[in-house]
């Protein structure tokens, strides 16, 4: 049967199914139906059987039968699980197809996990009934009655007895661990909820998730301090938990199916009180929805006519701010939205709908519902409270006018009249607003929304294993780019950071540099472009385009050939630097029309690629990747035109991994190695945090990469000219030379910068050592004839000569014995590769310019 059982249940309603089965109870009391059990047994009064539409479930208080729609079919028709599925599919008009073995395994695991969670809800509920003070707390503090507590199986965990109960029900230890209700401490399953009230999430008559609320008996430990604890989901450290566990559902969502009017409350208890009072209500545990929650809510409310948001009224206004953001998104999806304003008395820090219903009752709430305002009316109220005069008010109302421009004539007129009354506007001022709105309407009818210049991928549908994903990213980079292992590790971690950077305080750039051209920088950028989040590649960009692109699209900006324009652009360098720390990642510019200051974000990942060294301030905020030129024989894979399309899967998986692990990364403080540089430690913190969370070999790989890459020289200014000069000196001098003699011969060369290298002074042995360090060449003890001193051998320069000087017969030294570097063998094969010599006049000019500037 190639069918998702959850999809089948979502298309059926337990009331219509019970009616078709002939077992729908005759008595309806409040929100539930009560009557005779379809099992046919005798019971006192004949009202032991209850069906609750809000949770799409049932229970018999005589024979203890309970469950979802499928369980009801089994009970009424005396059939097994598969027989019930077949009957239900026929009732819904759905054709069943054969499942694959993998689909059967996943379906069975999900069924088993939800079955155990439902059993656990009953166990916790019984523990609550045996704990009078907790039961009393639910009733008196929240106003929940016994029927609601029973219907939603509210419970209490004493942190013992659940595993024993479930094993007696026939479930194994490993099956119980799959639910997330237990954590393994020293290989001993320990209950996840410790003296907390438990609220099961019901969906299609089964429990699919839990949330636990702290009580005065909850242990005073760091990990127990959260007011609410959601059931843990699967990750690398909790691989035993089933993928069926997730927090993608809303509390109370069964109650809003097919409802014309839907209410959204902040807390779980707020939701329960609203449901108890007869309002179809859900709770996302806040009114600020995540993107995936928004999409899910749009599907659930497909046929809903009106949505009411009920934010908590608190002094910090967090509730109303979240509600306005959610309302804006719902309105864009075409849903009429209203916000209920709960009145807060003077001196009261917070009031929620639970408090209001407990103190004032349903009749007063109905008055608030009738007085509920649109999001725009709320914004107009806020403007009224600010007390602007008419001169400043005109500019302040511009955002409101822009929103009204997209509305129908009736709605627009109604809001303008509300604005006139609330702000006490004169008639001519109001007429001016109406004219402005109509002019905007004309403009909107002509304008076409431009297509986004960055890609936004759909999330991968299932959870992603971080270690496997990161290994695959590293392999892709290795297959196409000649990089040392530490640089490859840094690039791989940085790729994942582009999906999670909002979780961190510091955002390091990736600086891609090389001593000369033709070292593979652009190829690396092409590969990274196919892996990172929302790439925006440019070979030149103005300061204003830079921060405006960030403000609008939050891209990952890739700047190639930055050496052609960035070093002499102080404004652009400053803007780039500002995006390093989240708190200061903004620039302020004056609006040329209104002359008002405007704030633009500079917070986004950035890659800067250039020949030579990054400007010092940019370099200090970067993780530097130093590229090398290939030598003959080194072979790597080509980057094809469809590289981005072929690697869409990686981007989707990375986005899914980032979403699932964002909370774990937020505020993380990884153990960092000491490299003697606080800024470097800040730069590497996001990468190390990602590596530590992923686990496996990656924490150690990240540590080694950081130590190695931060050892790189701060003075990466040597050029091909230096290598050419040294090669010529070796040709005339032999295979060994003392440092002092080498420096002397360099200084003696005419038309070279070495004689006045730094502030008019000649090159020194220490300066030479610094120039050669990026080529991994350092002085050593050299013996020539009967003398021993610090110096160099020709053998040390062979790799650099091959990479940065054209290896032709005209330039090869008769004394040189070339040792081929290790070949980056892709797929077990390689071929010799010719390198074309170029006359790098630009290089010589840059070196000479540096010398002339006294650098």
PDB file of C-alpha atoms in Angstrom, residues 174-402:
ATOM      1  CA  UNK A 174      14.969   0.235  22.066  1.00  0.00           C
ATOM      2  CA  UNK A 175      11.393   0.934  20.934  1.00  0.00           C
ATOM      3  CA  UNK A 176      10.817   3.115  24.002  1.00  0.00           C
ATOM      4  CA  UNK A 177      14.045   5.033  23.377  1.00  0.00           C
ATOM      5  CA  UNK A 178      12.834   5.877  19.851  1.00  0.00           C
ATOM      6  CA  UNK A 179      10.138   8.143  21.317  1.00  0.00           C
ATOM      7  CA  UNK A 180      12.542  10.631  22.924  1.00  0.00           C
ATOM      8  CA  UNK A 181      10.783  10.150  26.267  1.00  0.00           C
ATOM      9  CA  UNK A 182      14.041   8.796  27.660  1.00  0.00           C
ATOM     10  CA  UNK A 183      17.652   9.959  27.596  1.00  0.00           C
ATOM     11  CA  UNK A 184      20.564   7.607  28.107  1.00  0.00           C
ATOM     12  CA  UNK A 185      22.692   8.622  31.090  1.00  0.00           C
ATOM     13  CA  UNK A 186      25.633   6.248  31.473  1.00  0.00           C
ATOM     14  CA  UNK A 187      23.705   3.814  29.236  1.00  0.00           C
ATOM     15  CA  UNK A 188      20.733   3.848  31.617  1.00  0.00           C
ATOM     16  CA  UNK A 189      17.405   5.080  30.158  1.00  0.00           C
ATOM     17  CA  UNK A 190      16.246   8.036  32.262  1.00  0.00           C
ATOM     18  CA  UNK A 191      12.891   9.766  31.855  1.00  0.00           C
ATOM     19  CA  UNK A 192      13.232  13.024  29.944  1.00  0.00           C
ATOM     20  CA  UNK A 193      10.499  14.770  31.920  1.00  0.00           C
ATOM     21  CA  UNK A 194      11.365  15.253  35.573  1.00  0.00           C
ATOM     22  CA  UNK A 195       8.491  16.490  37.749  1.00  0.00           C
ATOM     23  CA  UNK A 196       6.835  18.456  34.964  1.00  0.00           C
ATOM     24  CA  UNK A 197       3.253  18.822  33.831  1.00  0.00           C
ATOM     25  CA  UNK A 198       2.927  17.112  30.445  1.00  0.00           C
ATOM     26  CA  UNK A 199       0.878  18.327  27.487  1.00  0.00           C
ATOM     27  CA  UNK A 200       0.539  15.798  24.641  1.00  0.00           C
ATOM     28  CA  UNK A 201       0.176  17.008  21.059  1.00  0.00           C
ATOM     29  CA  UNK A 202      -2.809  15.210  19.535  1.00  0.00           C
ATOM     30  CA  UNK A 203      -3.006  14.718  15.782  1.00  0.00           C
ATOM     31  CA  UNK A 204      -5.558  12.500  14.057  1.00  0.00           C
ATOM     32  CA  UNK A 205      -6.347  10.844  17.400  1.00  0.00           C
ATOM     33  CA  UNK A 206      -2.770   9.970  18.322  1.00  0.00           C
ATOM     34  CA  UNK A 207      -0.109  11.665  20.394  1.00  0.00           C
ATOM     35  CA  UNK A 208       2.741  12.760  18.117  1.00  0.00           C
ATOM     36  CA  UNK A 209       4.714  15.027  20.453  1.00  0.00           C
ATOM     37  CA  UNK A 210       4.994  16.325  24.022  1.00  0.00           C
ATOM     38  CA  UNK A 211       5.794  19.531  25.808  1.00  0.00           C
ATOM     39  CA  UNK A 212       6.484  19.637  29.545  1.00  0.00           C
ATOM     40  CA  UNK A 213       5.940  22.619  31.856  1.00  0.00           C
ATOM     41  CA  UNK A 214       8.164  23.330  34.827  1.00  0.00           C
ATOM     42  CA  UNK A 215       6.667  22.998  38.341  1.00  0.00           C
ATOM     43  CA  UNK A 216       7.933  23.896  41.793  1.00  0.00           C
ATOM     44  CA  UNK A 217       9.144  20.287  42.066  1.00  0.00           C
ATOM     45  CA  UNK A 218      11.281  20.364  38.921  1.00  0.00           C
ATOM     46  CA  UNK A 219      14.975  19.880  39.907  1.00  0.00           C
ATOM     47  CA  UNK A 220      17.014  23.075  40.219  1.00  0.00           C
ATOM     48  CA  UNK A 221      19.518  22.153  37.512  1.00  0.00           C
ATOM     49  CA  UNK A 222      20.774  24.157  34.539  1.00  0.00           C
ATOM     50  CA  UNK A 223      19.172  21.944  31.889  1.00  0.00           C
ATOM     51  CA  UNK A 224      15.842  21.961  33.773  1.00  0.00           C
ATOM     52  CA  UNK A 225      15.445  25.736  34.065  1.00  0.00           C
ATOM     53  CA  UNK A 226      13.431  26.237  30.874  1.00  0.00           C
ATOM     54  CA  UNK A 227       9.765  26.963  31.544  1.00  0.00           C
ATOM     55  CA  UNK A 228       8.785  24.590  28.757  1.00  0.00           C
ATOM     56  CA  UNK A 229      10.758  21.573  27.482  1.00  0.00           C
ATOM     57  CA  UNK A 230       9.897  20.128  24.096  1.00  0.00           C
ATOM     58  CA  UNK A 231      10.451  16.475  23.333  1.00  0.00           C
ATOM     59  CA  UNK A 232      14.000  16.000  21.929  1.00  0.00           C
ATOM     60  CA  UNK A 233      14.335  15.172  18.243  1.00  0.00           C
ATOM     61  CA  UNK A 234      16.847  13.097  16.311  1.00  0.00           C
ATOM     62  CA  UNK A 235      20.412  14.359  15.818  1.00  0.00           C
ATOM     63  CA  UNK A 236      23.941  12.962  15.689  1.00  0.00           C
ATOM     64  CA  UNK A 237      24.117  12.605  19.475  1.00  0.00           C
ATOM     65  CA  UNK A 238      20.619  11.160  19.754  1.00  0.00           C
ATOM     66  CA  UNK A 239      20.628   8.814  16.795  1.00  0.00           C
ATOM     67  CA  UNK A 240      18.364   6.371  18.647  1.00  0.00           C
ATOM     68  CA  UNK A 241      15.374   8.747  18.438  1.00  0.00           C
ATOM     69  CA  UNK A 242      13.005   8.076  15.543  1.00  0.00           C
ATOM     70  CA  UNK A 243      12.739  10.464  12.616  1.00  0.00           C
ATOM     71  CA  UNK A 244       8.986  10.359  13.220  1.00  0.00           C
ATOM     72  CA  UNK A 245       9.513  12.688  16.212  1.00  0.00           C
ATOM     73  CA  UNK A 246       9.309  16.357  15.227  1.00  0.00           C
ATOM     74  CA  UNK A 247       7.941  19.683  16.402  1.00  0.00           C
ATOM     75  CA  UNK A 248       6.409  20.662  13.077  1.00  0.00           C
ATOM     76  CA  UNK A 249       2.841  20.439  14.392  1.00  0.00           C
ATOM     77  CA  UNK A 250       0.736  22.958  16.289  1.00  0.00           C
ATOM     78  CA  UNK A 251      -0.849  22.217  19.610  1.00  0.00           C
ATOM     79  CA  UNK A 252      -4.584  21.738  19.063  1.00  0.00           C
ATOM     80  CA  UNK A 253      -4.390  21.619  15.275  1.00  0.00           C
ATOM     81  CA  UNK A 254      -7.159  19.017  14.889  1.00  0.00           C
ATOM     82  CA  UNK A 255      -9.610  21.561  16.321  1.00  0.00           C
ATOM     83  CA  UNK A 256      -9.188  23.993  13.390  1.00  0.00           C
ATOM     84  CA  UNK A 257      -9.723  21.573  10.519  1.00  0.00           C
ATOM     85  CA  UNK A 258     -12.629  22.846   8.404  1.00  0.00           C
ATOM     86  CA  UNK A 259     -13.189  25.716  10.862  1.00  0.00           C
ATOM     87  CA  UNK A 260     -14.257  29.001   9.269  1.00  0.00           C
ATOM     88  CA  UNK A 261     -12.800  31.043  12.135  1.00  0.00           C
ATOM     89  CA  UNK A 262      -9.469  30.148  13.723  1.00  0.00           C
ATOM     90  CA  UNK A 263      -7.760  31.552  16.808  1.00  0.00           C
ATOM     91  CA  UNK A 264      -4.014  31.554  17.467  1.00  0.00           C
ATOM     92  CA  UNK A 265      -2.923  31.815  21.112  1.00  0.00           C
ATOM     93  CA  UNK A 266       0.635  31.985  22.429  1.00  0.00           C
ATOM     94  CA  UNK A 267       0.880  29.279  25.125  1.00  0.00           C
ATOM     95  CA  UNK A 268      -0.332  25.701  25.338  1.00  0.00           C
ATOM     96  CA  UNK A 269      -2.528  26.452  28.346  1.00  0.00           C
ATOM     97  CA  UNK A 270      -3.953  29.508  26.533  1.00  0.00           C
ATOM     98  CA  UNK A 271      -4.881  27.186  23.690  1.00  0.00           C
ATOM     99  CA  UNK A 272      -6.524  24.685  26.054  1.00  0.00           C
ATOM    100  CA  UNK A 273      -8.596  27.363  27.813  1.00  0.00           C
ATOM    101  CA  UNK A 274      -9.778  28.684  24.436  1.00  0.00           C
ATOM    102  CA  UNK A 275     -10.674  25.169  23.269  1.00  0.00           C
ATOM    103  CA  UNK A 276     -12.511  24.533  26.530  1.00  0.00           C
ATOM    104  CA  UNK A 277     -14.504  27.720  25.950  1.00  0.00           C
ATOM    105  CA  UNK A 278     -15.483  26.561  22.432  1.00  0.00           C
ATOM    106  CA  UNK A 279     -13.031  28.389  20.143  1.00  0.00           C
ATOM    107  CA  UNK A 280     -11.059  26.402  17.485  1.00  0.00           C
ATOM    108  CA  UNK A 281      -7.538  27.339  18.567  1.00  0.00           C
ATOM    109  CA  UNK A 282      -3.930  26.376  17.954  1.00  0.00           C
ATOM    110  CA  UNK A 283      -0.713  27.305  19.710  1.00  0.00           C
ATOM    111  CA  UNK A 284       2.755  27.495  18.147  1.00  0.00           C
ATOM    112  CA  UNK A 285       3.984  28.394  21.715  1.00  0.00           C
ATOM    113  CA  UNK A 286       4.432  31.956  20.367  1.00  0.00           C
ATOM    114  CA  UNK A 287       2.731  34.164  17.805  1.00  0.00           C
ATOM    115  CA  UNK A 288       5.997  34.704  15.890  1.00  0.00           C
ATOM    116  CA  UNK A 289       5.948  31.938  13.297  1.00  0.00           C
ATOM    117  CA  UNK A 290       8.941  30.328  11.659  1.00  0.00           C
ATOM    118  CA  UNK A 291       8.873  30.156   7.864  1.00  0.00           C
ATOM    119  CA  UNK A 292       7.942  26.468   7.834  1.00  0.00           C
ATOM    120  CA  UNK A 293       5.221  27.091  10.457  1.00  0.00           C
ATOM    121  CA  UNK A 294       3.792  29.805   8.237  1.00  0.00           C
ATOM    122  CA  UNK A 295       3.578  27.485   5.230  1.00  0.00           C
ATOM    123  CA  UNK A 296       1.993  24.750   7.343  1.00  0.00           C
ATOM    124  CA  UNK A 297      -0.566  27.155   8.792  1.00  0.00           C
ATOM    125  CA  UNK A 298      -1.492  28.297   5.282  1.00  0.00           C
ATOM    126  CA  UNK A 299      -2.300  24.684   4.377  1.00  0.00           C
ATOM    127  CA  UNK A 300      -4.298  24.056   7.566  1.00  0.00           C
ATOM    128  CA  UNK A 301      -6.351  27.225   7.075  1.00  0.00           C
ATOM    129  CA  UNK A 302      -6.965  26.750   3.374  1.00  0.00           C
ATOM    130  CA  UNK A 303     -10.730  27.060   3.847  1.00  0.00           C
ATOM    131  CA  UNK A 304     -10.642  29.418   6.834  1.00  0.00           C
ATOM    132  CA  UNK A 305     -12.376  32.769   6.389  1.00  0.00           C
ATOM    133  CA  UNK A 306     -10.944  34.685   9.378  1.00  0.00           C
ATOM    134  CA  UNK A 307      -7.952  34.329  11.701  1.00  0.00           C
ATOM    135  CA  UNK A 308      -7.674  35.986  15.117  1.00  0.00           C
ATOM    136  CA  UNK A 309      -4.318  36.359  16.842  1.00  0.00           C
ATOM    137  CA  UNK A 310      -4.306  36.667  20.649  1.00  0.00           C
ATOM    138  CA  UNK A 311      -0.861  37.861  21.753  1.00  0.00           C
ATOM    139  CA  UNK A 312       0.045  38.286  25.409  1.00  0.00           C
ATOM    140  CA  UNK A 313      -0.133  41.922  26.475  1.00  0.00           C
ATOM    141  CA  UNK A 314       3.162  42.595  28.269  1.00  0.00           C
ATOM    142  CA  UNK A 315       5.286  45.605  29.104  1.00  0.00           C
ATOM    143  CA  UNK A 316       8.039  44.708  26.631  1.00  0.00           C
ATOM    144  CA  UNK A 317       5.510  44.481  23.753  1.00  0.00           C
ATOM    145  CA  UNK A 318       7.134  41.259  22.506  1.00  0.00           C
ATOM    146  CA  UNK A 319       3.731  39.639  21.973  1.00  0.00           C
ATOM    147  CA  UNK A 320       2.270  42.386  19.802  1.00  0.00           C
ATOM    148  CA  UNK A 321       5.482  42.686  17.752  1.00  0.00           C
ATOM    149  CA  UNK A 322       5.428  38.954  17.012  1.00  0.00           C
ATOM    150  CA  UNK A 323       1.719  39.062  16.199  1.00  0.00           C
ATOM    151  CA  UNK A 324       2.186  41.946  13.735  1.00  0.00           C
ATOM    152  CA  UNK A 325       4.935  40.020  11.924  1.00  0.00           C
ATOM    153  CA  UNK A 326       2.792  36.894  11.673  1.00  0.00           C
ATOM    154  CA  UNK A 327      -0.267  38.878  10.610  1.00  0.00           C
ATOM    155  CA  UNK A 328       1.670  40.502   7.782  1.00  0.00           C
ATOM    156  CA  UNK A 329       2.666  37.096   6.387  1.00  0.00           C
ATOM    157  CA  UNK A 330      -0.869  35.708   6.714  1.00  0.00           C
ATOM    158  CA  UNK A 331      -2.293  38.715   4.900  1.00  0.00           C
ATOM    159  CA  UNK A 332       0.146  38.180   2.047  1.00  0.00           C
ATOM    160  CA  UNK A 333      -1.296  34.664   1.776  1.00  0.00           C
ATOM    161  CA  UNK A 334      -4.768  36.209   1.392  1.00  0.00           C
ATOM    162  CA  UNK A 335      -6.066  35.607   4.924  1.00  0.00           C
ATOM    163  CA  UNK A 336      -8.110  38.286   6.738  1.00  0.00           C
ATOM    164  CA  UNK A 337      -6.376  38.687  10.105  1.00  0.00           C
ATOM    165  CA  UNK A 338      -7.438  40.480  13.286  1.00  0.00           C
ATOM    166  CA  UNK A 339      -5.511  41.022  16.503  1.00  0.00           C
ATOM    167  CA  UNK A 340      -7.301  40.833  19.856  1.00  0.00           C
ATOM    168  CA  UNK A 341      -6.054  43.405  22.354  1.00  0.00           C
ATOM    169  CA  UNK A 342      -6.178  42.061  25.921  1.00  0.00           C
ATOM    170  CA  UNK A 343      -6.531  45.007  28.334  1.00  0.00           C
ATOM    171  CA  UNK A 344      -3.694  45.266  30.875  1.00  0.00           C
ATOM    172  CA  UNK A 345      -4.345  47.231  34.059  1.00  0.00           C
ATOM    173  CA  UNK A 346      -1.850  49.720  35.438  1.00  0.00           C
ATOM    174  CA  UNK A 347       0.970  48.017  37.296  1.00  0.00           C
ATOM    175  CA  UNK A 348       0.238  44.648  35.640  1.00  0.00           C
ATOM    176  CA  UNK A 349       3.318  43.358  33.788  1.00  0.00           C
ATOM    177  CA  UNK A 350       1.525  40.798  31.632  1.00  0.00           C
ATOM    178  CA  UNK A 351      -1.883  39.367  30.841  1.00  0.00           C
ATOM    179  CA  UNK A 352      -2.711  36.401  28.610  1.00  0.00           C
ATOM    180  CA  UNK A 353      -6.010  34.984  27.432  1.00  0.00           C
ATOM    181  CA  UNK A 354      -5.996  32.420  30.275  1.00  0.00           C
ATOM    182  CA  UNK A 355      -5.885  35.224  32.841  1.00  0.00           C
ATOM    183  CA  UNK A 356      -8.582  37.166  31.019  1.00  0.00           C
ATOM    184  CA  UNK A 357     -11.042  34.276  30.702  1.00  0.00           C
ATOM    185  CA  UNK A 358     -10.484  33.250  34.314  1.00  0.00           C
ATOM    186  CA  UNK A 359     -11.147  36.767  35.589  1.00  0.00           C
ATOM    187  CA  UNK A 360     -13.782  38.047  33.096  1.00  0.00           C
ATOM    188  CA  UNK A 361     -15.373  35.071  31.322  1.00  0.00           C
ATOM    189  CA  UNK A 362     -16.473  34.332  27.757  1.00  0.00           C
ATOM    190  CA  UNK A 363     -18.912  37.225  27.412  1.00  0.00           C
ATOM    191  CA  UNK A 364     -16.185  39.836  27.911  1.00  0.00           C
ATOM    192  CA  UNK A 365     -13.900  37.947  25.520  1.00  0.00           C
ATOM    193  CA  UNK A 366     -16.640  38.120  22.881  1.00  0.00           C
ATOM    194  CA  UNK A 367     -16.617  41.893  23.292  1.00  0.00           C
ATOM    195  CA  UNK A 368     -12.858  41.927  22.654  1.00  0.00           C
ATOM    196  CA  UNK A 369     -13.323  39.713  19.583  1.00  0.00           C
ATOM    197  CA  UNK A 370     -15.889  42.128  18.146  1.00  0.00           C
ATOM    198  CA  UNK A 371     -13.482  45.018  18.870  1.00  0.00           C
ATOM    199  CA  UNK A 372     -10.445  43.232  17.367  1.00  0.00           C
ATOM    200  CA  UNK A 373      -8.393  45.346  14.994  1.00  0.00           C
ATOM    201  CA  UNK A 374      -6.537  44.739  11.771  1.00  0.00           C
ATOM    202  CA  UNK A 375      -2.720  44.876  11.889  1.00  0.00           C
ATOM    203  CA  UNK A 376      -2.835  48.256  10.131  1.00  0.00           C
ATOM    204  CA  UNK A 377      -5.201  49.657  12.737  1.00  0.00           C
ATOM    205  CA  UNK A 378      -2.779  48.506  15.444  1.00  0.00           C
ATOM    206  CA  UNK A 379       0.048  50.300  13.641  1.00  0.00           C
ATOM    207  CA  UNK A 380      -2.076  53.453  13.367  1.00  0.00           C
ATOM    208  CA  UNK A 381      -2.731  53.248  17.121  1.00  0.00           C
ATOM    209  CA  UNK A 382       1.014  53.037  17.733  1.00  0.00           C
ATOM    210  CA  UNK A 383       1.610  56.119  15.562  1.00  0.00           C
ATOM    211  CA  UNK A 384      -1.088  57.988  17.502  1.00  0.00           C
ATOM    212  CA  UNK A 385       0.725  57.168  20.761  1.00  0.00           C
ATOM    213  CA  UNK A 386       3.952  58.667  19.379  1.00  0.00           C
ATOM    214  CA  UNK A 387       2.403  62.145  19.183  1.00  0.00           C
ATOM    215  CA  UNK A 388       3.722  63.459  15.845  1.00  0.00           C
ATOM    216  CA  UNK A 389       2.802  66.913  14.592  1.00  0.00           C
ATOM    217  CA  UNK A 390       1.245  67.161  11.109  1.00  0.00           C
ATOM    218  CA  UNK A 391       4.543  68.066   9.419  1.00  0.00           C
ATOM    219  CA  UNK A 392       6.340  64.927  10.623  1.00  0.00           C
ATOM    220  CA  UNK A 393       3.192  62.815  10.519  1.00  0.00           C
ATOM    221  CA  UNK A 394       3.102  62.962   6.720  1.00  0.00           C
ATOM    222  CA  UNK A 395       6.401  61.064   6.451  1.00  0.00           C
ATOM    223  CA  UNK A 396       5.501  58.715   9.302  1.00  0.00           C
ATOM    224  CA  UNK A 397       2.351  57.602   7.478  1.00  0.00           C
ATOM    225  CA  UNK A 398       4.148  56.691   4.234  1.00  0.00           C
ATOM    226  CA  UNK A 399       4.553  52.960   5.171  1.00  0.00           C
ATOM    227  CA  UNK A 400       0.834  52.793   6.020  1.00  0.00           C
ATOM    228  CA  UNK A 401      -0.102  54.372   2.697  1.00  0.00           C
ATOM    229  CA  UNK A 402       2.048  51.858   0.812  1.00  0.00           C
TER     230      UNK A 402
END
